[in-house]
PDB file of C-alpha atoms in Angstrom:
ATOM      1  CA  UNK A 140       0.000   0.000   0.000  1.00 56.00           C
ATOM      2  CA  UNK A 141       2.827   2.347   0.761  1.00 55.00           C
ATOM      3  CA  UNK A 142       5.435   1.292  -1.942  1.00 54.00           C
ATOM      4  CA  UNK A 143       7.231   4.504  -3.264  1.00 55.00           C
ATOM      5  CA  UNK A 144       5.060   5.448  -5.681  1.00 56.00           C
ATOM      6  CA  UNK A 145       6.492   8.923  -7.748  1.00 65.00           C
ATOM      7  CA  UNK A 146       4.662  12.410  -6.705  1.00 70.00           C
ATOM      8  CA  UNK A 147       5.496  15.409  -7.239  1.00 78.00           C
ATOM      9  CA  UNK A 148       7.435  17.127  -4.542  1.00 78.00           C
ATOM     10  CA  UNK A 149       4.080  19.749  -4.508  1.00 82.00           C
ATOM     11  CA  UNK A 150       1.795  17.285  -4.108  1.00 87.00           C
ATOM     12  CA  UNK A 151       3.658  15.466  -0.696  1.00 88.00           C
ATOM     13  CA  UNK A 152       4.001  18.652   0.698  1.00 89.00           C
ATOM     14  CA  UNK A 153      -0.002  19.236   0.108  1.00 91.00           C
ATOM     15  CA  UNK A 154      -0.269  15.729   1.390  1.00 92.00           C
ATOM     16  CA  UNK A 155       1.954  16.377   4.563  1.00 93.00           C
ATOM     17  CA  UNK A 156       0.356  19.740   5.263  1.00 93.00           C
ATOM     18  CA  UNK A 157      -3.449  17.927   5.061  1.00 94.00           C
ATOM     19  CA  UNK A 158      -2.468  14.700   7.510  1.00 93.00           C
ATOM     20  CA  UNK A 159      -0.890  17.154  10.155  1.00 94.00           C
ATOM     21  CA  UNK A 160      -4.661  19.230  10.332  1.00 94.00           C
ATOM     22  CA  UNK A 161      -6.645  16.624  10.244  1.00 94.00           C
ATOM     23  CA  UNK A 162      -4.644  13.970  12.228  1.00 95.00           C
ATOM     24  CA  UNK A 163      -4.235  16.802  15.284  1.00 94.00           C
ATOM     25  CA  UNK A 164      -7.805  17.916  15.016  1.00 93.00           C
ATOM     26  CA  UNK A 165      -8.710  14.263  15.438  1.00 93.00           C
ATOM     27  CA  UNK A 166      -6.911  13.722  18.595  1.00 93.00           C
ATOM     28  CA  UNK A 167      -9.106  17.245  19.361  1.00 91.00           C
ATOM     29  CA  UNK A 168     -11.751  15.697  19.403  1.00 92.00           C
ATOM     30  CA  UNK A 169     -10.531  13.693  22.691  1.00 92.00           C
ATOM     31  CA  UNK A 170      -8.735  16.257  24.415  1.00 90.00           C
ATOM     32  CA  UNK A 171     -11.179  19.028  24.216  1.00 88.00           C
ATOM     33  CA  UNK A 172     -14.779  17.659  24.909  1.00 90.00           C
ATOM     34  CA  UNK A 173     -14.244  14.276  26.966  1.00 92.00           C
ATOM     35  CA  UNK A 174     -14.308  16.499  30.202  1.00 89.00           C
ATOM     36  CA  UNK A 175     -16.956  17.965  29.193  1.00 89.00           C
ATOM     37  CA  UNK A 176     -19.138  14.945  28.007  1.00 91.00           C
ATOM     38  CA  UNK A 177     -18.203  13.568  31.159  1.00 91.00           C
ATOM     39  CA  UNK A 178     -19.366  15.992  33.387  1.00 86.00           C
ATOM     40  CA  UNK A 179     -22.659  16.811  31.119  1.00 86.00           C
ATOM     41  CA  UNK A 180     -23.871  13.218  29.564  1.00 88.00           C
ATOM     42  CA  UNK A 181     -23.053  10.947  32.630  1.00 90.00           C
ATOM     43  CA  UNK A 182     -24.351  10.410  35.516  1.00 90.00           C
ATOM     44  CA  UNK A 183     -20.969   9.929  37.683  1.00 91.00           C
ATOM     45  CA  UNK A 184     -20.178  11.918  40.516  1.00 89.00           C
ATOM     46  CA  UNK A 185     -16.706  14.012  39.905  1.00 85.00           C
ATOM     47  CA  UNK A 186     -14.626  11.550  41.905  1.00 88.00           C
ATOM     48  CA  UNK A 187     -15.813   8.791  39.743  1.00 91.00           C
ATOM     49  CA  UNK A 188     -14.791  11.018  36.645  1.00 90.00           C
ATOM     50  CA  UNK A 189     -11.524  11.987  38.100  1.00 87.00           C
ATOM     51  CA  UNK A 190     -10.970   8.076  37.929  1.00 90.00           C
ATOM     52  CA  UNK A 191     -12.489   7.973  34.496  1.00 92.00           C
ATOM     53  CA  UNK A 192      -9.930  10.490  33.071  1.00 90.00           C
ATOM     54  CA  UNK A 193      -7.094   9.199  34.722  1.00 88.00           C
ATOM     55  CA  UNK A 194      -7.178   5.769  33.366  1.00 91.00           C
ATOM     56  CA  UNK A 195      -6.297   6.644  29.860  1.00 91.00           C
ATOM     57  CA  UNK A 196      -3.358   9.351  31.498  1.00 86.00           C
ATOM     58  CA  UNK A 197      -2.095   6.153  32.995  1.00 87.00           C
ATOM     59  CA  UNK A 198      -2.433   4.150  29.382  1.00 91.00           C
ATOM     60  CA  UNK A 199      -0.631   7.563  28.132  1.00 88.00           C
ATOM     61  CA  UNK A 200       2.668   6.757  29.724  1.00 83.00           C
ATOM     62  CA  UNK A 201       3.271   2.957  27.911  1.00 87.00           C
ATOM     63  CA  UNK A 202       1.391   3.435  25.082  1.00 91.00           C
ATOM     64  CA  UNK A 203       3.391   5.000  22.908  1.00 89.00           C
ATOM     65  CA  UNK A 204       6.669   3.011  24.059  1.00 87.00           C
ATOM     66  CA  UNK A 205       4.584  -0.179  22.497  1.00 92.00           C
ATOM     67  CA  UNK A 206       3.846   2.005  19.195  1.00 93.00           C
ATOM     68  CA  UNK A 207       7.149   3.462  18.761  1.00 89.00           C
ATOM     69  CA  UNK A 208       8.550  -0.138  19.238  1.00 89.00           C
ATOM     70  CA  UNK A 209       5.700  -1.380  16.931  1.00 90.00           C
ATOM     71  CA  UNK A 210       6.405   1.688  14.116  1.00 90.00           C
ATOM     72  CA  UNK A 211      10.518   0.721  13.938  1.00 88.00           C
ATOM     73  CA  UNK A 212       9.807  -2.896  12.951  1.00 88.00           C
ATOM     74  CA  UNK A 213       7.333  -2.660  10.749  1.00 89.00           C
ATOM     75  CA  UNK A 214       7.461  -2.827   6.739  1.00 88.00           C
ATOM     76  CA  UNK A 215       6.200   0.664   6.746  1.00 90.00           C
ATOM     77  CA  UNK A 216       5.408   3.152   9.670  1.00 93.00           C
ATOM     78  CA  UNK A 217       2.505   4.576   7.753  1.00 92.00           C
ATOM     79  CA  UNK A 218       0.748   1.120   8.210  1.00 93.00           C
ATOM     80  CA  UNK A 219       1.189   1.571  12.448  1.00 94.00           C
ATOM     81  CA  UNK A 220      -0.229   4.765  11.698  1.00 95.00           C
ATOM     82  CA  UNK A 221      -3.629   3.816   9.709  1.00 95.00           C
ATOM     83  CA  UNK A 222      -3.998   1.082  12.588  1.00 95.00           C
ATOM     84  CA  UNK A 223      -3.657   3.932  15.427  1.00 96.00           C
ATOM     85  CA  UNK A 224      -6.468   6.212  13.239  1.00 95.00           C
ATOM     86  CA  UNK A 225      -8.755   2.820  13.449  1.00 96.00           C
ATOM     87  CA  UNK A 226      -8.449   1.807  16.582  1.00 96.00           C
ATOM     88  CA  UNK A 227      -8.805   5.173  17.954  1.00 96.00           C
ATOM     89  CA  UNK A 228     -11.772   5.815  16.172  1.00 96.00           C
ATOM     90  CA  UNK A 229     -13.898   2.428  16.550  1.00 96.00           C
ATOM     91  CA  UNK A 230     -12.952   2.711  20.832  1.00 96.00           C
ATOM     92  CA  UNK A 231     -14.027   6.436  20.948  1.00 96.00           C
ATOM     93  CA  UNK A 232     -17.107   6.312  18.953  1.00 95.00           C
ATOM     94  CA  UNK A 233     -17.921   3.253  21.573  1.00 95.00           C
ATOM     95  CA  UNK A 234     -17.612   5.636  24.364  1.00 95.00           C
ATOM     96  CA  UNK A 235     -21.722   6.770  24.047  1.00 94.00           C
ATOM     97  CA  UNK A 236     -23.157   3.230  23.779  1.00 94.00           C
ATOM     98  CA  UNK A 237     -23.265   2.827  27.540  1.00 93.00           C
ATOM     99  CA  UNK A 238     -22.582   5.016  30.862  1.00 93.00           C
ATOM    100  CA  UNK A 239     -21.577   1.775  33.259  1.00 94.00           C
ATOM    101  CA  UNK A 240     -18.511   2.657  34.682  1.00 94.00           C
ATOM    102  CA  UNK A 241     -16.959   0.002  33.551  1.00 95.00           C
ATOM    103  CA  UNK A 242     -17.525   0.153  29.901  1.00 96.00           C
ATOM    104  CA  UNK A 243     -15.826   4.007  30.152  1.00 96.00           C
ATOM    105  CA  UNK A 244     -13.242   2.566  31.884  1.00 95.00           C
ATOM    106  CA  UNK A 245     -12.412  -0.282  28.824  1.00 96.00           C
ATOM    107  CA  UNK A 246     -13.127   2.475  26.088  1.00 96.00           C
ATOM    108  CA  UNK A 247     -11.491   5.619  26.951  1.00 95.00           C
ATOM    109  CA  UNK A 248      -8.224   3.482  28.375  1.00 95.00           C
ATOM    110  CA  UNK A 249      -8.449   1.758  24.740  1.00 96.00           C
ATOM    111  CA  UNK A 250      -8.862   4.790  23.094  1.00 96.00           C
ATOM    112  CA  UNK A 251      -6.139   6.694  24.942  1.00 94.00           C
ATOM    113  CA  UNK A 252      -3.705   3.232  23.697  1.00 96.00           C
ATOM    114  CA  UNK A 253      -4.280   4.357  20.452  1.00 96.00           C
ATOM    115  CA  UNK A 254      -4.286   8.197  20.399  1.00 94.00           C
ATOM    116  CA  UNK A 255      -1.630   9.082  22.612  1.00 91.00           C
ATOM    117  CA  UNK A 256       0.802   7.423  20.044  1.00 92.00           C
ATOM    118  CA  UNK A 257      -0.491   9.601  16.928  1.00 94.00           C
ATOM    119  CA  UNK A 258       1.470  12.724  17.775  1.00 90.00           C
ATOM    120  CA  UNK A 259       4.643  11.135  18.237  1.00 90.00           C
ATOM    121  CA  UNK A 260       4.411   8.334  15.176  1.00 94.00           C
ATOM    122  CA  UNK A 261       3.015  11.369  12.778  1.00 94.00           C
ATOM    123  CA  UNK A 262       6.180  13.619  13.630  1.00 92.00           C
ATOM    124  CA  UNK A 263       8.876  11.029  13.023  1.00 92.00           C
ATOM    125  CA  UNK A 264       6.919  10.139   9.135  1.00 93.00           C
ATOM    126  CA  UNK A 265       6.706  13.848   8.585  1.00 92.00           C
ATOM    127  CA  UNK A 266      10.028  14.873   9.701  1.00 90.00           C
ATOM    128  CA  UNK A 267      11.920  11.584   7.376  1.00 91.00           C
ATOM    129  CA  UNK A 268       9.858  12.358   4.442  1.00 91.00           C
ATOM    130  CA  UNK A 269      10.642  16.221   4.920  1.00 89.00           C
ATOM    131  CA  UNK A 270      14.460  15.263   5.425  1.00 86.00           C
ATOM    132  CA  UNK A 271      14.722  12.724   2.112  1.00 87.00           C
ATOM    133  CA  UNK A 272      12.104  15.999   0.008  1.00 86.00           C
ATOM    134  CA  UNK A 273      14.303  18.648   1.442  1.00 85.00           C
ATOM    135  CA  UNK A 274      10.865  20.055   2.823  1.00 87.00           C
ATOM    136  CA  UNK A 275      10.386  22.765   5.656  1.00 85.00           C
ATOM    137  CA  UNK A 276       8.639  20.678   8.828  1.00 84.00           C
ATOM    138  CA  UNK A 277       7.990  23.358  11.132  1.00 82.00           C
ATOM    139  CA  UNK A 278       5.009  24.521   8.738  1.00 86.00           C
ATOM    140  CA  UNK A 279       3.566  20.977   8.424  1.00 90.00           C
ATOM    141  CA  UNK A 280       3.345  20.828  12.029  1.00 88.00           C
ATOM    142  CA  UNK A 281       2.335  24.242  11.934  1.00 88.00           C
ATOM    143  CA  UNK A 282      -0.820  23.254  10.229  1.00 92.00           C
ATOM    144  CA  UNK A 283      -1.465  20.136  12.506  1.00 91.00           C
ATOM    145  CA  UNK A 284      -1.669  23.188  15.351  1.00 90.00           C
ATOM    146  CA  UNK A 285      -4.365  24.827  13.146  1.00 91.00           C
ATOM    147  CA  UNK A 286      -6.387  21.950  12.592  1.00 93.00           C
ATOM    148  CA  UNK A 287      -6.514  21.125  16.516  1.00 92.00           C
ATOM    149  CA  UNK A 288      -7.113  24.506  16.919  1.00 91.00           C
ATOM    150  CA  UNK A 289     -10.124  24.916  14.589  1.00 93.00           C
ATOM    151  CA  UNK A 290     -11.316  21.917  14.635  1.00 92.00           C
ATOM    152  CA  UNK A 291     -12.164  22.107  18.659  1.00 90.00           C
ATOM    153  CA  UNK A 292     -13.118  25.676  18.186  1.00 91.00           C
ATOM    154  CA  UNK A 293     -15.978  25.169  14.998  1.00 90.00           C
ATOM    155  CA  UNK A 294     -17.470  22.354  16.882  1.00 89.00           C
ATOM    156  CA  UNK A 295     -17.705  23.667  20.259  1.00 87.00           C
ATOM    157  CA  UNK A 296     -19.748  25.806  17.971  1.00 83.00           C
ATOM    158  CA  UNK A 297     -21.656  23.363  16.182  1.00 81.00           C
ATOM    159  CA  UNK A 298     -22.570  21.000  19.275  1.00 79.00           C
ATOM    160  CA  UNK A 299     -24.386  23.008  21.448  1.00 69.00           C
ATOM    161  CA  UNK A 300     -25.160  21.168  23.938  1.00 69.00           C
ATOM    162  CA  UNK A 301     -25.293  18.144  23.119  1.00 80.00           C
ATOM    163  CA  UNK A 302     -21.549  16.868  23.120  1.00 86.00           C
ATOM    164  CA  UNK A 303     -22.560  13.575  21.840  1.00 88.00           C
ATOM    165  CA  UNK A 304     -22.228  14.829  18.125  1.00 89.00           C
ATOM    166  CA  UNK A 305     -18.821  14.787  18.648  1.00 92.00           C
ATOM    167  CA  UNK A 306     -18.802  10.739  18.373  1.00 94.00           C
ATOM    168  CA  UNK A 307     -20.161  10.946  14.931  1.00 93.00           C
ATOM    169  CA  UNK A 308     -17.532  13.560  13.913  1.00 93.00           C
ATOM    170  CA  UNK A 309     -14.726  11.428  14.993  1.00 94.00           C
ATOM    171  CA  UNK A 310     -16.155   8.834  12.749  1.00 95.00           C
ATOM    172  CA  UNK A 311     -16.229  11.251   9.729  1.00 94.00           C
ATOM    173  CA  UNK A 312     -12.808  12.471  10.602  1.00 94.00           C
ATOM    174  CA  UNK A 313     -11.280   9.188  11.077  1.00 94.00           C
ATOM    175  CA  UNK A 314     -12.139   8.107   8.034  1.00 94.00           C
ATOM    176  CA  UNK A 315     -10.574  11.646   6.274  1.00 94.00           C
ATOM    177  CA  UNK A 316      -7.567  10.587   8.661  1.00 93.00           C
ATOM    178  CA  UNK A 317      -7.282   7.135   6.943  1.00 93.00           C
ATOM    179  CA  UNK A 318      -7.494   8.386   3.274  1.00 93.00           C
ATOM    180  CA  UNK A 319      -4.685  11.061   4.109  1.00 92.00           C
ATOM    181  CA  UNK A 320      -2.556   8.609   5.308  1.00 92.00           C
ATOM    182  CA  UNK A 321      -2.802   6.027   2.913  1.00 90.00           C
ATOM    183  CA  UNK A 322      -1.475   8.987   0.563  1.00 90.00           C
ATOM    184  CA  UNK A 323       1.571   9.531   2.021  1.00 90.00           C
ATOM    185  CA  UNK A 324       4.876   8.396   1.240  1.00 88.00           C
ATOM    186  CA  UNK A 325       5.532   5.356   2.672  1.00 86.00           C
ATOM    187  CA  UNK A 326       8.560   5.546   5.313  1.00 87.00           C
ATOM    188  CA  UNK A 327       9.942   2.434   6.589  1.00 85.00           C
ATOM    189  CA  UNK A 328      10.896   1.084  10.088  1.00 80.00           C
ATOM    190  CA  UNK A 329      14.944   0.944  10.926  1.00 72.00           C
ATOM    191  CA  UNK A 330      14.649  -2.043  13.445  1.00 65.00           C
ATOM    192  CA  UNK A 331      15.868  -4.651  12.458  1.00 57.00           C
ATOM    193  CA  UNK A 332      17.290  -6.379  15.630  1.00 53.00           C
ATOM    194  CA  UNK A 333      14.508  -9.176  17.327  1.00 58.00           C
ATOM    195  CA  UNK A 334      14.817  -8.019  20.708  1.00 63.00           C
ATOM    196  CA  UNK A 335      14.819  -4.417  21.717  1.00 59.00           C
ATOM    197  CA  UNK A 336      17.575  -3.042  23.794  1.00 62.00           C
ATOM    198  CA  UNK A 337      16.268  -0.217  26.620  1.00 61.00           C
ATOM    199  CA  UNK A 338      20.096  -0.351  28.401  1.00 65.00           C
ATOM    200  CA  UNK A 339      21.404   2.432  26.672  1.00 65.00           C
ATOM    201  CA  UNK A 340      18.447   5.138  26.893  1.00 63.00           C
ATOM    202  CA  UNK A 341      19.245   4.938  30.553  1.00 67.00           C
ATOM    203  CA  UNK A 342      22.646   5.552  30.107  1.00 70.00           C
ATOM    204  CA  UNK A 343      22.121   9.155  28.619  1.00 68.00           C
ATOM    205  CA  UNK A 344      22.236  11.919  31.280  1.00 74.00           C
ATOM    206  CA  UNK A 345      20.547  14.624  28.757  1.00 73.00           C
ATOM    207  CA  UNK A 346      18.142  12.459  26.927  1.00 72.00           C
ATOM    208  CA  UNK A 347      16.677  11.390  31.107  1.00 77.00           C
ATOM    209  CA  UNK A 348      16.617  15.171  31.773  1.00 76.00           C
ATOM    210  CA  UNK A 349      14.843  15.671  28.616  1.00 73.00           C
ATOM    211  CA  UNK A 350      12.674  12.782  29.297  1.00 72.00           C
ATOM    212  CA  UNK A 351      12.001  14.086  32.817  1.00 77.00           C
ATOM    213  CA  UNK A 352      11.014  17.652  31.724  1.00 74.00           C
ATOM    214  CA  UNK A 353       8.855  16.185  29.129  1.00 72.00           C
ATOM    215  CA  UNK A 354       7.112  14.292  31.226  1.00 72.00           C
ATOM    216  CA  UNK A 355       6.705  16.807  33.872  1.00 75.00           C
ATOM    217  CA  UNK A 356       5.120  19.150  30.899  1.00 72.00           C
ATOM    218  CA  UNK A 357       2.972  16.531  30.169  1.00 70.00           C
ATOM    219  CA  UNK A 358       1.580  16.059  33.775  1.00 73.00           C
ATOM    220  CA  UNK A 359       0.662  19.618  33.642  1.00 73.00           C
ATOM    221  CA  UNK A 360      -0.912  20.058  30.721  1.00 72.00           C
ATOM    222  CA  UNK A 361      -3.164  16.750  31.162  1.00 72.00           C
ATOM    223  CA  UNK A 362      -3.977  18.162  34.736  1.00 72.00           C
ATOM    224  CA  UNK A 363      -4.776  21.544  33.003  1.00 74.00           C
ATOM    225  CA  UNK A 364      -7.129  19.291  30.371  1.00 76.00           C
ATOM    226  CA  UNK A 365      -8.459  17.242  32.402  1.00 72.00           C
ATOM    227  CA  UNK A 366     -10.030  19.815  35.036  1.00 75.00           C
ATOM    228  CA  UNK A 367     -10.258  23.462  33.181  1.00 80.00           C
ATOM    229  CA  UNK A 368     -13.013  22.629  30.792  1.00 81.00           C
ATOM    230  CA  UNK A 369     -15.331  21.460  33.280  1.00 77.00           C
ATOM    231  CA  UNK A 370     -14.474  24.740  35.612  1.00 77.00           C
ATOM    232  CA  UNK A 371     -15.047  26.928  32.833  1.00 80.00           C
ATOM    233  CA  UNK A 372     -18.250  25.152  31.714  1.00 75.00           C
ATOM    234  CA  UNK A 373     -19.780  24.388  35.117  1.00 74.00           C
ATOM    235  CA  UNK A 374     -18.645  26.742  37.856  1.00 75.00           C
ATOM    236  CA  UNK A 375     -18.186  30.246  36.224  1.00 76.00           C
ATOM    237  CA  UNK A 376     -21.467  28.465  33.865  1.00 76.00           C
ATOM    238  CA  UNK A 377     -19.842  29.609  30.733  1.00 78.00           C
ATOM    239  CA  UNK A 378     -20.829  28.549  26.674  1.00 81.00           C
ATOM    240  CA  UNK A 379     -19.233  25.586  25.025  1.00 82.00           C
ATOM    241  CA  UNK A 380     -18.186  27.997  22.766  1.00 82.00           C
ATOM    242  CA  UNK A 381     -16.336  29.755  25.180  1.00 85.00           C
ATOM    243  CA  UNK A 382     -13.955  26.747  25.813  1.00 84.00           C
ATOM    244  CA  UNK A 383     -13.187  26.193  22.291  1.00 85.00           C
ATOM    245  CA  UNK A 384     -12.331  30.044  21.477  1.00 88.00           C
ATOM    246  CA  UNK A 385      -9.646  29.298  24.322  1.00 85.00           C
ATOM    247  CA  UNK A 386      -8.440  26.437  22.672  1.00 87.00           C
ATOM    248  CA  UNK A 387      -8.310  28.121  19.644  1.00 89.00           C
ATOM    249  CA  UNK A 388      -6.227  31.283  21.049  1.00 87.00           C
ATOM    250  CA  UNK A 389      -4.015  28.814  22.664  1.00 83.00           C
ATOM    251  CA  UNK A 390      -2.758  27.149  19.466  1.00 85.00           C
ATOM    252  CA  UNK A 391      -2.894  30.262  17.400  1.00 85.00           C
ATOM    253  CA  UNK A 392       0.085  31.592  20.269  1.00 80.00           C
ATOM    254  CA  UNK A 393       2.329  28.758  18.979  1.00 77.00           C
ATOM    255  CA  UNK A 394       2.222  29.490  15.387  1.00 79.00           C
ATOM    256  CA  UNK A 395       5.346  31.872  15.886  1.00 77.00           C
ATOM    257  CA  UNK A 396       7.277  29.036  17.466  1.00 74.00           C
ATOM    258  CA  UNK A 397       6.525  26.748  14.482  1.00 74.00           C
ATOM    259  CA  UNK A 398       7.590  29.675  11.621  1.00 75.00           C
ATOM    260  CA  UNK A 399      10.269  30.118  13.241  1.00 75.00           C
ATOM    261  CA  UNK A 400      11.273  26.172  14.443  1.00 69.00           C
ATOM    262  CA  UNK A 401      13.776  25.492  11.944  1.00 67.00           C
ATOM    263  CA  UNK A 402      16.000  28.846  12.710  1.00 72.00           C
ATOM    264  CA  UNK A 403      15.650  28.714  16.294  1.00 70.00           C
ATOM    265  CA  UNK A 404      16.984  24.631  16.090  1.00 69.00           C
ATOM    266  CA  UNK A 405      19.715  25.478  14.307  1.00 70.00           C
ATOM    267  CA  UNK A 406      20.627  28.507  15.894  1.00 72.00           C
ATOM    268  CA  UNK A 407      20.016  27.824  19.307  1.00 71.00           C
ATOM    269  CA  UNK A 408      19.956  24.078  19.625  1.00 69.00           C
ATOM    270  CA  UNK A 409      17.478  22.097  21.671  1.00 67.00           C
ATOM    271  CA  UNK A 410      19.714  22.729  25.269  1.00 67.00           C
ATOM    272  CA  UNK A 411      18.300  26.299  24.747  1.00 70.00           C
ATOM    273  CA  UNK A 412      15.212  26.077  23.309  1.00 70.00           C
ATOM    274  CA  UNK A 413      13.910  23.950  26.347  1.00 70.00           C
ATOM    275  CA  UNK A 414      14.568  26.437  29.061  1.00 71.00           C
ATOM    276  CA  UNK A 415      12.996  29.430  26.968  1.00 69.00           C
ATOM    277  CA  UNK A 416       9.392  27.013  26.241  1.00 68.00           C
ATOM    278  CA  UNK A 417       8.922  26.087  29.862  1.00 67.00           C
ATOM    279  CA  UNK A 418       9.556  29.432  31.304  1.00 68.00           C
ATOM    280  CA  UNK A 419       7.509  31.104  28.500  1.00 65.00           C
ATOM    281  CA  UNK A 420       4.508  28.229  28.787  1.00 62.00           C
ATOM    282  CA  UNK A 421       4.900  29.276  32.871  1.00 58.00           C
TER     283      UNK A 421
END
């Protein structure tokens, strides 16, 4: 499905440019309205749904070890990536069918197995096919910021509220997702050794601080995701709307970081750049 088939250097980068918007608003469609479904559509008490959305934050921190694993022995990386789309798409639209606790539990811990790896599998495709078509890839991710961005913002417009349209969305979109992706170049996996080796990651004193800080980043962002919306929406009693405007602003305030990505790698290196995002994001 993904043998190197011969495109025009135009027509990856319109490729490239349409799988980063749609792939990020997809995972959106999780990040920005599960709190809010939650809260609205179930009939859990808030330390039940504190349980509910840490499950898949637990799922978060393994899954995408297994993926990345997955993605560097297989033929072609694109193929872990179409699977990801699927899965994540036939467990989240499951998420309405019942409100047991239970069931949540099973779907939105499968779901966050497959989404959490999207971000991270999409980059490493994007950035190897931008590095063998001499392309730009801080614009391609660039877009993917847009798409999350609008995406959460027009239908926090269009639901209303009733947040279960969202399920039907991420059916429509997942399928977009998986005709993107099956247009891409195909990029292939560099593992060839049976057993993987973790040894040496843990013998690299910047790649564990880097790990650490990411990690830290990530905690407070989830915690930021997981509790905001329902603040916004329930306590000060604003719109749906109103949440996905601030979604919206947020992403738009990156766009200068992603112009400007490939100047301030090269210039500054990452050593730099990491102290200047967290005390800037602070």
């Amino acid at each position: 499905m993904f043998e190197k088939r011969k495109h025009s250097r135009g027509f990856i980068k319109s490729v490239l440019y349409m799988s980063n918007a749609l792939l990020y608003g997809f995972t959106g469609l999780y990040y920005c309205f599960i709190q809010l479904y939650l809260h609205s559509e179930t009939p859990h008490s808030p330390t039940y749904i504190g349980i509910l959305l840490s499950i898949p934050q637990a799922v978060a921190i393994f899954a995408p070890l297994f993926w990345g694993i997955c993605a560097d022995k297989a033929r072609y990386k694109n193929t872990v990536l179409m699977i990801i789309a699927i899965g994540m798409t036939a467990f989240y639209c499951a998420v309405p069918k019942s409100n047991a606790f239970w069931w949540l539990c099973i779907t939105l811990g499968c779901t966050m197995f497959f989404l959490s790896a999207i971000g991270s599998i999409l980059d490493v495709i994007c950035m190897e096919i931008a590095d063998t078509e001499h392309l730009r890839y801080g614009p391609m991710r660039l877009m993917g910021m847009l798409g999350y961005g609008f995406v959460s913002f027009g239908l926090s417009f269009f639901i209303g509220d009733s947040l279960h349209t969202v399920f039907p969305v991420c059916a429509i979109l997942g399928l977009f997702c998986c005709f993107c992706i099956g247009f891409m170049p195909g990029v292939k996996g560099h593992a060839h050794a049976r057993k993987t080796q973790f040894g040496p990651l843990f013998k690299g004193k910047e790649l564990l601080a880097l790990i650490a800080i990411l990690a830290t980043a990530q905690f407070a962002y989830g915690y930021y995701l997981n509790f905001f919306p329902s603040y916004l929406t329930e306590e000060l009693s604003a719109p749906t709307w109103l949440w996905g405007t601030n979604v919206l602003l947020t992403t738009l305030s990156e766009a200068p970081f992603y112009l400007w990505f490939d100047v301030l790698f090269f210039k500054l290196g990452l050593k730099k750049m990491v102290p200047w995002i967290l005390v800037l994001t602070a």
